[in-house]
Short mmCIF file of C-alpha atoms and ligand atoms in Angstrom, two decimals:
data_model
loop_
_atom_site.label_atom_id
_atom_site.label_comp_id
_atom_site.label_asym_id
_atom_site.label_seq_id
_atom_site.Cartn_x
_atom_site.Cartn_y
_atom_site.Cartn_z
CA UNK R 25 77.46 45.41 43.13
CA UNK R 26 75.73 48.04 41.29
CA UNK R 27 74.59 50.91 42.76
CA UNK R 28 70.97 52.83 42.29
CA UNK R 29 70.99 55.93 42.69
CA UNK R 30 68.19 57.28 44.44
CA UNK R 31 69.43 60.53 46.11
CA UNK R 32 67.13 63.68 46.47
CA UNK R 33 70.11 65.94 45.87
CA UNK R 34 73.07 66.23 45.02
CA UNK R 35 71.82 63.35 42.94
CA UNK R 36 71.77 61.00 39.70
CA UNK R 37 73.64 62.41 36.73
CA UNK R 38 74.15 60.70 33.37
CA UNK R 39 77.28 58.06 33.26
CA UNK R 40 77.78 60.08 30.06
CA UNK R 41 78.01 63.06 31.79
CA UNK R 42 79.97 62.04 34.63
CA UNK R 43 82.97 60.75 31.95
CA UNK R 44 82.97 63.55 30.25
CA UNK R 45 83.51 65.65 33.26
CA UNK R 46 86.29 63.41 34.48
CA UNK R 47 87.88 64.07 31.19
CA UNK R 48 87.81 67.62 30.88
CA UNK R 49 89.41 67.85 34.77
CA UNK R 50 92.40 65.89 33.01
CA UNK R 51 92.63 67.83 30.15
CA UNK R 52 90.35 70.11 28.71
CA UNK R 53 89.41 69.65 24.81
CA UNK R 54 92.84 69.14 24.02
CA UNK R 55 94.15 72.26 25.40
CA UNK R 56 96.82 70.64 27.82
CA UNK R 57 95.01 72.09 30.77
CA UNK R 58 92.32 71.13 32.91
CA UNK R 59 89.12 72.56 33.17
CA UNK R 60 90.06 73.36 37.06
CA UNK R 61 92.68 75.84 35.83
CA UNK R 62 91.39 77.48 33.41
CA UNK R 63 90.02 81.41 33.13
CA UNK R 64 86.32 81.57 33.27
CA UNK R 65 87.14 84.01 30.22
CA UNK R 66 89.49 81.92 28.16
CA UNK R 67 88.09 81.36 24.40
CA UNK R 68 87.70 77.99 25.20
CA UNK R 69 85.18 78.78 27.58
CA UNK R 70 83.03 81.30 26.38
CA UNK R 71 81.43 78.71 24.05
CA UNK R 72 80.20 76.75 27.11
CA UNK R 73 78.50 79.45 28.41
CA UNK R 74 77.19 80.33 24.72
CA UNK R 75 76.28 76.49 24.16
CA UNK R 76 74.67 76.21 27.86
CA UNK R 77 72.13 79.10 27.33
CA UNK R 78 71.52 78.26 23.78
CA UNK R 79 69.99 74.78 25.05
CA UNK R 80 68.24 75.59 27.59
CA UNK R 81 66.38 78.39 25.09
CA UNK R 82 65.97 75.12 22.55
CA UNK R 83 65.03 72.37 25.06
CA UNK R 84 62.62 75.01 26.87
CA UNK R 85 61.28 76.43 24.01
CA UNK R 86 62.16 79.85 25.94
CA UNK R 87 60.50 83.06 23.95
CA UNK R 88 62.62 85.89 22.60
CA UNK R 89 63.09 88.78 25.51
CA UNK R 90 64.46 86.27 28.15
CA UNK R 91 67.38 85.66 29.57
CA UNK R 92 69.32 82.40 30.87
CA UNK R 93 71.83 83.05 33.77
CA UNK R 94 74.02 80.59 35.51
CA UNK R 95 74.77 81.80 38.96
CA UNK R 96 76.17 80.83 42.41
CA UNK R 97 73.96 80.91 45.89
CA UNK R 98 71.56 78.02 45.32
CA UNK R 99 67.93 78.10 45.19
CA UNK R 100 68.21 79.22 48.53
CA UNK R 101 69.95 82.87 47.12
CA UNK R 102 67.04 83.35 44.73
CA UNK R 103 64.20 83.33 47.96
CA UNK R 104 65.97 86.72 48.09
CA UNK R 105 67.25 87.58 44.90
CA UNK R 106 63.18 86.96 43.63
CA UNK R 107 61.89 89.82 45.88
CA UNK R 108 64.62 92.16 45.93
CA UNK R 109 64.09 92.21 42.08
CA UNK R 110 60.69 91.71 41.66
CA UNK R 111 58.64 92.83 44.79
CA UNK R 112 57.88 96.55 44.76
CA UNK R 113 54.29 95.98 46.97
CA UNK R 114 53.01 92.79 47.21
CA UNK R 115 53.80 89.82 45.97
CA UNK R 116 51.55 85.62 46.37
CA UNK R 117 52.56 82.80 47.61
CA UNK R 118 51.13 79.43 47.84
CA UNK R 119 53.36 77.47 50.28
CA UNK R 120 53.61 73.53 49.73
CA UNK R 121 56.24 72.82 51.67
CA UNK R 122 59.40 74.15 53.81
CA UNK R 123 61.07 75.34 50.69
CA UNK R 124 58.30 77.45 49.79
CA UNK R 125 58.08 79.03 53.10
CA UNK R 126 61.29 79.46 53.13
CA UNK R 127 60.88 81.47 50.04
CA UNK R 128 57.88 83.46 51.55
CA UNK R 129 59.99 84.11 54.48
CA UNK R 130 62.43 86.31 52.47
CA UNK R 131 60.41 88.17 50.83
CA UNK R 132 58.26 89.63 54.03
CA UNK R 133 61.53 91.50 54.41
CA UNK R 134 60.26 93.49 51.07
CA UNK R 135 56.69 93.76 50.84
CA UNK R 136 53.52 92.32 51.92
CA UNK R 137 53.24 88.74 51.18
CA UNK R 138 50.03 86.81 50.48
CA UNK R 139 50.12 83.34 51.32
CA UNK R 140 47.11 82.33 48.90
CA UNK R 141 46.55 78.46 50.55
CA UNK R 142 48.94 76.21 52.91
CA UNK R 143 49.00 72.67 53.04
CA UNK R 144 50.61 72.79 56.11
CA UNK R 145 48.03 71.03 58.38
CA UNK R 146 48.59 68.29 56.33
CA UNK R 147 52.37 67.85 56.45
CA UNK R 148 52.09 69.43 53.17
CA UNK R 149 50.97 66.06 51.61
CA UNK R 150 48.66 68.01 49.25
CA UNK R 151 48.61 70.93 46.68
CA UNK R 152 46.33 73.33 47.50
CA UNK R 153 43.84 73.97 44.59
CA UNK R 154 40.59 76.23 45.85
CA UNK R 155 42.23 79.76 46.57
CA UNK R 156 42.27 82.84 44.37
CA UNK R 157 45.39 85.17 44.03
CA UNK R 158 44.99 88.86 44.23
CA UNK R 159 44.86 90.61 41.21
CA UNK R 160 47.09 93.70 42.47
CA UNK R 161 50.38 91.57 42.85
CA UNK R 162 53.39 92.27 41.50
CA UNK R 163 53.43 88.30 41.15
CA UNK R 164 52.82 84.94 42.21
CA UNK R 165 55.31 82.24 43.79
CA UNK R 166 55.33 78.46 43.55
CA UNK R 167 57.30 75.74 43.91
CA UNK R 168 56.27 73.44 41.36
CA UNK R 169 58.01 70.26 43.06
CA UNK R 170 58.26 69.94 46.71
CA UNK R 171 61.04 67.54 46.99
CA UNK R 172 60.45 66.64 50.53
CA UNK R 173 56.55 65.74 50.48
CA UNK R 174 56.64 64.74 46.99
CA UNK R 175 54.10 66.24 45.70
CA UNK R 176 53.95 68.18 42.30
CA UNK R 177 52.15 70.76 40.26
CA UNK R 178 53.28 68.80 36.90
CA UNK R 179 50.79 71.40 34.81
CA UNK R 180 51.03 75.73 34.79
CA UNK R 181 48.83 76.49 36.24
CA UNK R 182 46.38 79.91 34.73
CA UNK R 183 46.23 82.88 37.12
CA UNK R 184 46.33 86.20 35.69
CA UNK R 185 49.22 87.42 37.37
CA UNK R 186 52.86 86.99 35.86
CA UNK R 187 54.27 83.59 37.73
CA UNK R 188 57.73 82.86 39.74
CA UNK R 189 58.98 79.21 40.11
CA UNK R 190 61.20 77.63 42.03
CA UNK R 191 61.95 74.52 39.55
CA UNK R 192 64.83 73.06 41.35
CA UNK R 193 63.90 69.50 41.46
CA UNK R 194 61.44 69.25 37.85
CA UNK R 195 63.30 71.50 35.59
CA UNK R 196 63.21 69.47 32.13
CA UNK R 197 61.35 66.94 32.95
CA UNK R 198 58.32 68.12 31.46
CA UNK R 199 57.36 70.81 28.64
CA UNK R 200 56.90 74.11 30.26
CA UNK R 201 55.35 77.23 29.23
CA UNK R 202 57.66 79.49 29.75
CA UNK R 203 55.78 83.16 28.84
CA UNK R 204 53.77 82.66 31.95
CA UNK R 205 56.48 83.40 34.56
CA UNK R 206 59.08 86.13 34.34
CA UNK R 207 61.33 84.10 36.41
CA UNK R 208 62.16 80.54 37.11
CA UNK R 209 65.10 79.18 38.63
CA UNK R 210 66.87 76.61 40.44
CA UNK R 211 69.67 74.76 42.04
CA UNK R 212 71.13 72.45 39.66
CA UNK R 213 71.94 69.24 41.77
CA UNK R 214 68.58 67.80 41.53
CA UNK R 215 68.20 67.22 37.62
CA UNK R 216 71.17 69.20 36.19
CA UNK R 217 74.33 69.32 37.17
CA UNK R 218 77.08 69.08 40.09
CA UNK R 219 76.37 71.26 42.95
CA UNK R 220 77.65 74.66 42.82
CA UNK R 221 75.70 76.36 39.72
CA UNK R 222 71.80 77.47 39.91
CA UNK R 223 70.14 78.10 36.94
CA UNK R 224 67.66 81.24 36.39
CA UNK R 225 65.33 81.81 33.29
CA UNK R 226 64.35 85.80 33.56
CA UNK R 227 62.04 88.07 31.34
CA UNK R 228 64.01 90.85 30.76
CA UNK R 229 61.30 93.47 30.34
CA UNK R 230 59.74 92.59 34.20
CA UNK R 231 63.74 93.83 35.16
CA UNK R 232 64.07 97.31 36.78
CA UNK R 233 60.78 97.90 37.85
CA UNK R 234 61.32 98.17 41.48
CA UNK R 235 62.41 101.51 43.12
CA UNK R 236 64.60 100.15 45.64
CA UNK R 237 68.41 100.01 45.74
CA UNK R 238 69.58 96.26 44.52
CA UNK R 239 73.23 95.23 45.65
CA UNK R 240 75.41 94.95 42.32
CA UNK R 241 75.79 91.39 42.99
CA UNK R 242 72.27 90.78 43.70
CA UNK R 243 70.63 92.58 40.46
CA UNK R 244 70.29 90.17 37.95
CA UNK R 245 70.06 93.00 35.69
CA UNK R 246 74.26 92.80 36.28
CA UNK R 247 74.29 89.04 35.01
CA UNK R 248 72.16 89.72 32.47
CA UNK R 249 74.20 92.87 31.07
CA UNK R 250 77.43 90.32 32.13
CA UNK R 251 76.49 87.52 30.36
CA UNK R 252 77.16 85.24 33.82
CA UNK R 253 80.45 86.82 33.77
CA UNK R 254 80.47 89.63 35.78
CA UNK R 255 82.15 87.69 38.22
CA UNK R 256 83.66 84.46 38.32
CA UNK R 257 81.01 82.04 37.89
CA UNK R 258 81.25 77.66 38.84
CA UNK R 259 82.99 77.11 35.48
CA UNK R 260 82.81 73.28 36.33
CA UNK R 261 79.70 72.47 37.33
CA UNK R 262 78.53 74.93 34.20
CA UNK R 263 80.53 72.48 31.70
CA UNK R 264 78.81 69.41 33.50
CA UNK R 265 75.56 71.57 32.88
CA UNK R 266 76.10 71.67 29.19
CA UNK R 267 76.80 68.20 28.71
CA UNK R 268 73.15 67.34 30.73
CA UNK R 269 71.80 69.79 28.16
CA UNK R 270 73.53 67.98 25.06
CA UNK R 271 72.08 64.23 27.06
CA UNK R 272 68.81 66.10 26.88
CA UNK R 273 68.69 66.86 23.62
CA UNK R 274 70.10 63.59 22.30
CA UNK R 275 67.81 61.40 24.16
CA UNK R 276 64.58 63.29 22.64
CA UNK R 277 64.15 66.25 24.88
CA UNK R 278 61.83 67.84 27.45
CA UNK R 279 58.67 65.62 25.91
CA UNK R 280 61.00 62.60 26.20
CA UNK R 281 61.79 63.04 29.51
CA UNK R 282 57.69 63.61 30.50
CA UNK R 283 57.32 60.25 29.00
CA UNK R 284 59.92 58.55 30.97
CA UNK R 285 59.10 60.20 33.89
CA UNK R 286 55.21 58.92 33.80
CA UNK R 287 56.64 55.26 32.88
CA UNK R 288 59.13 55.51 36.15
CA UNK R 289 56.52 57.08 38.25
CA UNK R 290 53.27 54.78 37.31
CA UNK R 291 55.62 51.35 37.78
CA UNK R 292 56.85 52.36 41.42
CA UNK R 293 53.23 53.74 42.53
CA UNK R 294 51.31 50.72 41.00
CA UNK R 295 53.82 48.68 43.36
CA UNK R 296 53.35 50.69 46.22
CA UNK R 297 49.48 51.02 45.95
CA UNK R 298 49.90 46.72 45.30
CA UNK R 299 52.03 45.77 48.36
CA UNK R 300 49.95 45.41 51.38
CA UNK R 301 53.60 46.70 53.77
CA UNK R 302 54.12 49.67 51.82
CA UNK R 303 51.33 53.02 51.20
CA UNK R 304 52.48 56.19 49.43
CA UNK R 305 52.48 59.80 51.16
CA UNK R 306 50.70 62.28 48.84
CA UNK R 307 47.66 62.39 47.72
CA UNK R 308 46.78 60.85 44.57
CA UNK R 309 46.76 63.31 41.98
CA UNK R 310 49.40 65.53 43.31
CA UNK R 311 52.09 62.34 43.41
CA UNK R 312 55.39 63.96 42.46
CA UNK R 313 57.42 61.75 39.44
CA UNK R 314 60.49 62.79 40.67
CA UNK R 315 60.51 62.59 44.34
CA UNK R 316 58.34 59.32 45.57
CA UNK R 317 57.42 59.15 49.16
CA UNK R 318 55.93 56.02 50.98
CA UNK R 319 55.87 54.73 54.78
CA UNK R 320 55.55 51.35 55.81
CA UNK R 321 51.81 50.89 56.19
CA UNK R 322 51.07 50.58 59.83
CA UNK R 323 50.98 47.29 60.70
CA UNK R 324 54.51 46.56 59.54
CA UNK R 325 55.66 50.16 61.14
CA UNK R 326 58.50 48.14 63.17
CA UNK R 327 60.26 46.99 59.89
CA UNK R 328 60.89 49.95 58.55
CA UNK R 329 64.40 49.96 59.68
CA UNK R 330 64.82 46.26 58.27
CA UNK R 331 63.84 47.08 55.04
CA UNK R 332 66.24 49.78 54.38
CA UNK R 333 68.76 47.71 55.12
CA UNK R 334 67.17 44.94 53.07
CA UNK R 335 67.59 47.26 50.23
CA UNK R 336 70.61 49.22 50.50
CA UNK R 337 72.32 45.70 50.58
CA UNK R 338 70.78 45.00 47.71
CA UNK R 339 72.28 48.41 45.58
CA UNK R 340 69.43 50.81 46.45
CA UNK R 341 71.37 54.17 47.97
CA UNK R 342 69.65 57.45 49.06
CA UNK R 343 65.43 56.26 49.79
CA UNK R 344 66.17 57.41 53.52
CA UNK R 345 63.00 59.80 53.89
CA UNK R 346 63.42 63.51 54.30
CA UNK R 347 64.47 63.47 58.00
CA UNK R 348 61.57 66.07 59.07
CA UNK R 349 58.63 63.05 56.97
CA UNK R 350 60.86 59.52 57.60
CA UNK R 351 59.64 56.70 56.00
CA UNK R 352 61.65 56.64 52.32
CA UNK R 353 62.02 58.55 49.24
CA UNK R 354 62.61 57.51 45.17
CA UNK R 355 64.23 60.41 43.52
CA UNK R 356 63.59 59.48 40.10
CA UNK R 357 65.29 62.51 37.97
CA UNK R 358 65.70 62.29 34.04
CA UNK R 359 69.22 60.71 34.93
CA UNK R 360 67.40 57.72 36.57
CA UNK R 361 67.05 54.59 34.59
CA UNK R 362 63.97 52.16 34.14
CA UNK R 363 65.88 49.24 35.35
CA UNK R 364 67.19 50.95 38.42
CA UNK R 365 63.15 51.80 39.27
CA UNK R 366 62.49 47.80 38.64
CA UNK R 367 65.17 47.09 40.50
CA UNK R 368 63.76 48.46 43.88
CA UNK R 369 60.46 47.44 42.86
CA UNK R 370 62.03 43.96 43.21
CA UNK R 371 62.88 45.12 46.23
CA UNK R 372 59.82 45.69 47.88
CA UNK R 373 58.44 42.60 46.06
CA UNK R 374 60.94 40.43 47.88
CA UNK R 375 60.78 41.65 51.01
CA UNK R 376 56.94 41.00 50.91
CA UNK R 377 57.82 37.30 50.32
CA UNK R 378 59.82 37.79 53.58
CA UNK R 379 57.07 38.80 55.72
C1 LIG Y 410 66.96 71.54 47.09
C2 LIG Y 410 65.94 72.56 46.90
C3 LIG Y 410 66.17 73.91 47.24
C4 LIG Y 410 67.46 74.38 47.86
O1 LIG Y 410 68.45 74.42 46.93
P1 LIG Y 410 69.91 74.97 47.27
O2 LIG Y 410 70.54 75.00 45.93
O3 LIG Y 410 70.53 73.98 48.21
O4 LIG Y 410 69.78 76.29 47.89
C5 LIG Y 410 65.17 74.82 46.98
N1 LIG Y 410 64.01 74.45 46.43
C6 LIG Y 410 63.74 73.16 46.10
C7 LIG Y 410 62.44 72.81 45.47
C8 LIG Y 410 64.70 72.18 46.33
O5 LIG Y 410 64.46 70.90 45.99
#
């Protein structure tokens, strides 16, 4: 039966992608070895690298003065690696969600930290909108999609302070400007790549500014002067990285994906706001297209557990709720196909008919 992949993360990745992979663990381009066993510094590789940053400063659109790193850590590392570089004073924060206050929790160890608006009393089904950010910070943090609450900030937002965001689970699927934040960054398992590589977009001139010590390994002024290389970095999931980033291109780019991403998102909340069992999580306006949240609507609260087995036995994998918000969950990254989003539609359809 076929499969739909609707896992928050590690999640969906191209087939494309996925075969390509497999063949360069057998034997990479040619060479007689795989890519498992080969030096992150063999000639062979350096054009990955090269490639890699090259389109994400195409697809992006990413000005001249900034730099693309590929790192190890996770998202989680850069909570740290964000205010250790960046946080001299007093830095903003407008928490949506537990990775955002996760975020904000690291960088109290640094500085003052403004938490500009919470949605917290509201299981964070919101984005706060009516709060102003201090002009005297040395900058402001978002998270521009909460993965767990599914809710999304799909537009940059103007504030007159430079802008850090955590785009782990919306990186390309939407045009971004880039010159408002001196730093974005991200795990790559939610629209990307394989686990084990996190992506970071930096301005180069907001580097250096702070007066603290930064460990070697922590400065991203080292991977920027190292090219990625200063150590070893995730050479695999860097290659799988690069052929997203060629899939991107090919299939139209960031704008392409926006598109797609409305047409996925619109078809599963029209169903959702149609089917008397089902009603969605987040508010309106702030509905996430990647992550899609919805409970059973409270008369038909006992059949929750029916109808995830209803669909998983009919291919749907991964729309298990975030286990701190139950109820399920769509992840519908750029990998995700139309068909696969009609196909759960068809889901909930039928299991109306049930009931
Ligand atoms: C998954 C996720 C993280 C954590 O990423 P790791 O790479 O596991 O550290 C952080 N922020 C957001 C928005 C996420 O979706």
């Amino acid at each position: 039966m076929k499969k739909h992949n609707f896992n928050a993360g590690p999640s969906i990745l191209p087939r494309e992608v996925i075969e390509e992979t497999a063949k360069a663990v057998l034997d990479f381009q040619g060479s007689g070895l795989s890519i498992l066993e080969i030096s992150h510094r063999a000639k062979n590789f350096q054009p990955v690298v090269d490639e890699a940053v090259a389109l994400f400063k195409e697809l992006l659109n990413i000005p001249e003065g900034y730099s693309v790193l590929f790192l190890g850590g996770g998202a989680s590392m850069e909570f740290c690696m964000v205010p250790y570089n960046f946080l001299e004073k007093k830095a903003a924060y407008l928490n949506t969600g537990v990775w955002a206050k996760k975020a904000m929790k690291e960088a109290k160890a640094f500085g003052e930290v403004v938490e500009v608006a919470s949605s917290a009393e509201a299981t964070y089904t919101y984005i706060p909108k009516d709060y102003t950010v201090p002009a005297d910070v040395d900058y402001f943090h978002i998270t521009t999609n909460n993965t767990i609450y599914g809710t999304e900030i799909k537009e940059d937002l103007d504030v007159n302070v430079p802008m850090i965001a955590d785009m782990s689970s919306d990186i390309f699927s939407r045009p971004v400007d880039v010159s408002k934040y001196i730093c974005i960054y991200g795990g790559a398992q939610k629209n990307l790549a394989p686990a084990g590589v996190t992506f970071v977009i930096v301005k180069n001139e907001a580097l250096g500014k702070v007066s603290r010590y930064i460990p070697t390994m922590l400065n991203y002024q080292t991977h920027v002067g190292g090219g990625s290389m200063f150590n070893t970095p995730p050479v695999l999931p860097i290659y799988s990285a690069l052929l997203t980033l060629r899939w991107l291109k090919a299939q139209g780019g960031v704008k392409e994906m926006e598109r797609r991403a409305i047409e996925k998102a619109d078809m599963l909340y029209a169903e959702i706001d149609r089917n008397k069992m089902f009603v969605g999580t987040a508010a309106k306006e702030d509905r996430s297209r990647m992550n899609i949240c919805f409970v059973m609507a409270p008369e038909y609260k006992e059949l929750e557990a029916e109808f995830l087995q209803f669909a998983t036995e009919k291919g749907m994998v991964g729309i298990k709720g975030h286990r701190s918000v139950g109820g399920f969950r769509a992840s519908c990254y750029n990998a995700m196909p139309k068909e696969s989003v009609q196909a759960l539609i068809d889901c909930m359809k039928e299991f109306e008919k049930l009931h």
